[in-house]
PDB file of C-alpha atoms in Angstrom:
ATOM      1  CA  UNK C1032      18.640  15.340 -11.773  1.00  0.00           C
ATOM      2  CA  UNK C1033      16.790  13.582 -14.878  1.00  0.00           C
ATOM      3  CA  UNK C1034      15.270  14.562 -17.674  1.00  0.00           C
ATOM      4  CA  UNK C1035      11.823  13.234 -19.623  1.00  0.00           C
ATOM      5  CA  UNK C1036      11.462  13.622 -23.364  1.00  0.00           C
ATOM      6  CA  UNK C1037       8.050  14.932 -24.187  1.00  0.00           C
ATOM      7  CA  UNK C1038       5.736  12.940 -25.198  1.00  0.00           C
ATOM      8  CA  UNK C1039       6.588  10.876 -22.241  1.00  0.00           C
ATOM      9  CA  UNK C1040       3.378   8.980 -20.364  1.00  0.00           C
ATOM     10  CA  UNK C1041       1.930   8.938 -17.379  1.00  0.00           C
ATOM     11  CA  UNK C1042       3.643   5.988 -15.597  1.00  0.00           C
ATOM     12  CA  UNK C1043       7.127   6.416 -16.984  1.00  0.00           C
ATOM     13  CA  UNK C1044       7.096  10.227 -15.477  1.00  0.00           C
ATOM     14  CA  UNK C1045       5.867   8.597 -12.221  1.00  0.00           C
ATOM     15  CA  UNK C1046       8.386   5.642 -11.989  1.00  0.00           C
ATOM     16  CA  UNK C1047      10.788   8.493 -12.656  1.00  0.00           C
ATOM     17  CA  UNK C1048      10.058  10.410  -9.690  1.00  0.00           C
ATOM     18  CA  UNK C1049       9.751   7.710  -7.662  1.00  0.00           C
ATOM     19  CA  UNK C1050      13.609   6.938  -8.664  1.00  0.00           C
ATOM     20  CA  UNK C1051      14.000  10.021  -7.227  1.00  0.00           C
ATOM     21  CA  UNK C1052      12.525   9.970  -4.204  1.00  0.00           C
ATOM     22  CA  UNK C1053      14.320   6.710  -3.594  1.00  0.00           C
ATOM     23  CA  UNK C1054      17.828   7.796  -4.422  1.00  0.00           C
ATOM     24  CA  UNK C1055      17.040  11.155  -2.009  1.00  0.00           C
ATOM     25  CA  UNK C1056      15.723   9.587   0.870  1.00  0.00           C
ATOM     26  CA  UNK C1057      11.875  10.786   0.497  1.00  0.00           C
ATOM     27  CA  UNK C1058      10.442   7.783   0.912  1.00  0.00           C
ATOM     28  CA  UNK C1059       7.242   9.842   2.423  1.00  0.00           C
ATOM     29  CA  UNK C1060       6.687   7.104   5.278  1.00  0.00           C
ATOM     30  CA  UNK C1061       5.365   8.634   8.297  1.00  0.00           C
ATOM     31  CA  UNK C1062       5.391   5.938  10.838  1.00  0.00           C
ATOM     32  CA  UNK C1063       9.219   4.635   9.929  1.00  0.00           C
ATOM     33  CA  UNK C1064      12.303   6.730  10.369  1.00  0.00           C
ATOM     34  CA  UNK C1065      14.283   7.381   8.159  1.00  0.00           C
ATOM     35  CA  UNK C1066      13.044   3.814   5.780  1.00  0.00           C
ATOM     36  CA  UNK C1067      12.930   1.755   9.238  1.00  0.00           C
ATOM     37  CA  UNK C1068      10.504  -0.640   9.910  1.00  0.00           C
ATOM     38  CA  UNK C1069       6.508   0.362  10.744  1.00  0.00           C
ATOM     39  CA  UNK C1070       5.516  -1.250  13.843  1.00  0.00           C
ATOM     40  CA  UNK C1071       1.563  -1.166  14.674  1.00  0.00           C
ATOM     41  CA  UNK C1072       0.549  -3.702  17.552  1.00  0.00           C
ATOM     42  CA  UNK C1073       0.889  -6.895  16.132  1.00  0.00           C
ATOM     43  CA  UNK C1074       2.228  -5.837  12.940  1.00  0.00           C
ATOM     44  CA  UNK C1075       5.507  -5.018  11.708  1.00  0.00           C
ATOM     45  CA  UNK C1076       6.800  -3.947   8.159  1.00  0.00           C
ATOM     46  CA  UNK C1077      10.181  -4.364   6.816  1.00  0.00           C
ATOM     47  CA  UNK C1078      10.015  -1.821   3.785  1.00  0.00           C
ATOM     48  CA  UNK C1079      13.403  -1.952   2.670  1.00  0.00           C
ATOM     49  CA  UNK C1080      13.484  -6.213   3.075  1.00  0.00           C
ATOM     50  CA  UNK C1081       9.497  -6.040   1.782  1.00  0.00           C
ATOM     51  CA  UNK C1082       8.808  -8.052   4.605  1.00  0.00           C
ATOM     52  CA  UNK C1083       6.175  -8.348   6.967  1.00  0.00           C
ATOM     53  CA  UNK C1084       5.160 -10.638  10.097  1.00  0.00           C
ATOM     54  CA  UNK C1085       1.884 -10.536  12.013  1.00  0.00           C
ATOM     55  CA  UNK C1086       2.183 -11.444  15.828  1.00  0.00           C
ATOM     56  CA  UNK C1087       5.380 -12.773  15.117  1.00  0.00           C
ATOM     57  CA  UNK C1088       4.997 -15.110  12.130  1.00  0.00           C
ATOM     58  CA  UNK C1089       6.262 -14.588   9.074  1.00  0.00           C
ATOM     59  CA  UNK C1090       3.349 -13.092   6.460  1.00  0.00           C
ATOM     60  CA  UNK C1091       3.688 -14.665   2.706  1.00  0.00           C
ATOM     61  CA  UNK C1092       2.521 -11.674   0.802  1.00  0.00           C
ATOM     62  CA  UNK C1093       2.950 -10.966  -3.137  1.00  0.00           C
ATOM     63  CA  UNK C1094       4.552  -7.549  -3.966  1.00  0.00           C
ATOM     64  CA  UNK C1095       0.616  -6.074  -4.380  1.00  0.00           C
ATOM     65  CA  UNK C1096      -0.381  -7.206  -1.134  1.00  0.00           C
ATOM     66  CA  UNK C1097       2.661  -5.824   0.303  1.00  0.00           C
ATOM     67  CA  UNK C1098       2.003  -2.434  -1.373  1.00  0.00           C
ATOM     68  CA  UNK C1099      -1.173  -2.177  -0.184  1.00  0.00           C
ATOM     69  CA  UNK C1100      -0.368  -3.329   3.583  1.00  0.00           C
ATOM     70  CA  UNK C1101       2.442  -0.714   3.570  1.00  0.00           C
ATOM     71  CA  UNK C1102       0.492   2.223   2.506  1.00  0.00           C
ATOM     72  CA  UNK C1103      -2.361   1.380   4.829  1.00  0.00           C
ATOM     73  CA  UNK C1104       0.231   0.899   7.855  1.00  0.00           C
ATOM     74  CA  UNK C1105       1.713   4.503   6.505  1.00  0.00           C
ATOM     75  CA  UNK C1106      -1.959   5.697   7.189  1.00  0.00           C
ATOM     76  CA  UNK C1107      -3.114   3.809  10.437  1.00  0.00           C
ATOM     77  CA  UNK C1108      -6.319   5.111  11.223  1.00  0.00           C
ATOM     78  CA  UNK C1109      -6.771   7.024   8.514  1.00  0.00           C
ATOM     79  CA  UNK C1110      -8.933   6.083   5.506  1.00  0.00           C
ATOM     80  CA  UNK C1111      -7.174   5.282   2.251  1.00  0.00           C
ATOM     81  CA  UNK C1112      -8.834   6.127  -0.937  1.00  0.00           C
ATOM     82  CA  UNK C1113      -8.741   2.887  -3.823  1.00  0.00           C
ATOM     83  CA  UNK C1114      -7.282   5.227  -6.215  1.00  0.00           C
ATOM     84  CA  UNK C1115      -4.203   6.143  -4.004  1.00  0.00           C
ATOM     85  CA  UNK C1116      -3.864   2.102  -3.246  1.00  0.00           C
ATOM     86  CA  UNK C1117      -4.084   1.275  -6.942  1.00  0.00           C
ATOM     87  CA  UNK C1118      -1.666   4.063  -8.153  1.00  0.00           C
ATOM     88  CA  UNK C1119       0.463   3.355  -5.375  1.00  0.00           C
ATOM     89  CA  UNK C1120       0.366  -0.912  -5.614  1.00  0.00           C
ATOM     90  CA  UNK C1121       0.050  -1.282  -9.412  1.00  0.00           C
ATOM     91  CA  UNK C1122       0.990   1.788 -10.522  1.00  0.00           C
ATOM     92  CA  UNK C1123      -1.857   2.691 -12.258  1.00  0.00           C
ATOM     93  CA  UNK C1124      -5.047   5.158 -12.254  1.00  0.00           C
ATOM     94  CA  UNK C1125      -8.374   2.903 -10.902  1.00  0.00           C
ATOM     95  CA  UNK C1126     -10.685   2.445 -13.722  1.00  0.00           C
ATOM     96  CA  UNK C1127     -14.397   2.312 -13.755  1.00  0.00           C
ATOM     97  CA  UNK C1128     -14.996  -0.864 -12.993  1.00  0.00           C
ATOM     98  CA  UNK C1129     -11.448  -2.048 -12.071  1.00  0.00           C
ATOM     99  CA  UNK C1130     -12.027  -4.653  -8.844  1.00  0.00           C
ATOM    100  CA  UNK C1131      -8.549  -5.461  -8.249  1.00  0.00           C
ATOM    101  CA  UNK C1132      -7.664  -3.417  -5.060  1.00  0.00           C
ATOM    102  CA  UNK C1133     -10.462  -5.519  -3.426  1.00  0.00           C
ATOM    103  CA  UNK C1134      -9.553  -8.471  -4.492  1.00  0.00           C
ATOM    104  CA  UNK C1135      -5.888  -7.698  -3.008  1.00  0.00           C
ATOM    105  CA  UNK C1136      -7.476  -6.343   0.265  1.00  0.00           C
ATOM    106  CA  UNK C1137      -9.590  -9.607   0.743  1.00  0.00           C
ATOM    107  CA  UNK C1138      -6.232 -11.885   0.309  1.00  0.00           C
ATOM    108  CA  UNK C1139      -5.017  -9.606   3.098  1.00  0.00           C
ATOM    109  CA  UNK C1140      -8.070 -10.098   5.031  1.00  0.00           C
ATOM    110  CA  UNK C1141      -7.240 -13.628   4.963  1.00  0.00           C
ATOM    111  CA  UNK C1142      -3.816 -13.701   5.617  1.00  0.00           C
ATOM    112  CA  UNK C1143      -3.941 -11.064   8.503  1.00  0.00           C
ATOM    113  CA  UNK C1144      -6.892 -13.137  10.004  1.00  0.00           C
ATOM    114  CA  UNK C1145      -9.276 -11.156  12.699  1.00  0.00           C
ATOM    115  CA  UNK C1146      -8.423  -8.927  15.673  1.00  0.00           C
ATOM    116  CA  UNK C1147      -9.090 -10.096  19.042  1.00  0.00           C
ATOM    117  CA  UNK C1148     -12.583  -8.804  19.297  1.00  0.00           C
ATOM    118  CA  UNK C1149     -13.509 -10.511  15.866  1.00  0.00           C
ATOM    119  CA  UNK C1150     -12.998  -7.363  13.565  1.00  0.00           C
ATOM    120  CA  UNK C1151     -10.820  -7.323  10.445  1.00  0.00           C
ATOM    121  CA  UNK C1152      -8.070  -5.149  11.082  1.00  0.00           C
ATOM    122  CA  UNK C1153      -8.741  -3.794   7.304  1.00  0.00           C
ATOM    123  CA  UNK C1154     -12.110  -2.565   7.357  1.00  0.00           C
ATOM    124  CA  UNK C1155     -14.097  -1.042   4.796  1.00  0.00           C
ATOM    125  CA  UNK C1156     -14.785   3.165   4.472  1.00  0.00           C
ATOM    126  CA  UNK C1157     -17.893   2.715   2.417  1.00  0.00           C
ATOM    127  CA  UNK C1158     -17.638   5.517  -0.502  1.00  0.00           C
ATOM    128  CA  UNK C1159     -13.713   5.913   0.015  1.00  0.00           C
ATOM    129  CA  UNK C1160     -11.805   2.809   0.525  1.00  0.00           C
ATOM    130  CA  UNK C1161      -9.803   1.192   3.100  1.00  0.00           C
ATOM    131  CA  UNK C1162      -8.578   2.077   6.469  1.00  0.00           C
ATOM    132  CA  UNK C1163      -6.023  -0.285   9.217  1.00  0.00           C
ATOM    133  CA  UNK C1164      -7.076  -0.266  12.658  1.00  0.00           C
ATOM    134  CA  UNK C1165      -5.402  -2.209  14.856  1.00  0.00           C
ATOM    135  CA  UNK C1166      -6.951  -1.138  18.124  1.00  0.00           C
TER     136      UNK C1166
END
């Protein structure tokens, strides 16, 4: 239902589709139903609001942060590649030398604080990227 122009670039044809996606319903979340909230342990994520709350209180995230915790929550357990969080948080490819992603997941580190056995719940996949594990 849209049209691009050629020459068009990268991230205009990707906010397009993303329009898309929004206005069908394919938000691609696989732990929310149909754009609910995610709920993992002590976490919970209020996509729609952009909201999230760790053990009950209230988590002050920027829109990056929130990106990122979303799409890790989307992939509990799973590892996360830094290119898919920096296309999917700043909408952009990951550069060479770009260190922005980890200086967004460290912030997160901070604000999410440690599990109860003294672990990060956003731990590092050495050669890949990030992963959530909240057990």
């Amino acid at each position: 239902d849209d049209y691009v122009p050629k020459p068009c670039t990268p991230r205009e044809l990707v906010a397009r589709i993303r329009a898309i996606l929004r206005r069908t319903g394919g938000n691609g979340t696989s732990r929310s139903a149909g754009g609910g909230e995610i709920e993992l342990g002590p976490l919970r994520i209020s996509p729609r609001q952009r909201q999230a709350s760790w053990a009950g209180a209230g988590l002050e995230l920027t829109s990056t942060e929130f990106s990122v915790l979303e799409l890790l929550a989307q992939n509990a357990g799973q590892s996360v590649s830094k290119e898919d969080l920096c296309q999917h948080a700043l909408g952009r490819p990951l550069t060479r030398y770009d260190r922005s992603i980890d200086v967004h997941v460290s912030n997160l580190r901070h604000k999410l604080g440690l599990l109860g056995d003294g672990r990060s719940p956003v731990q590092t996949v050495r050669g890949i990227g990030y992963q959530l594990i909240l057990v």
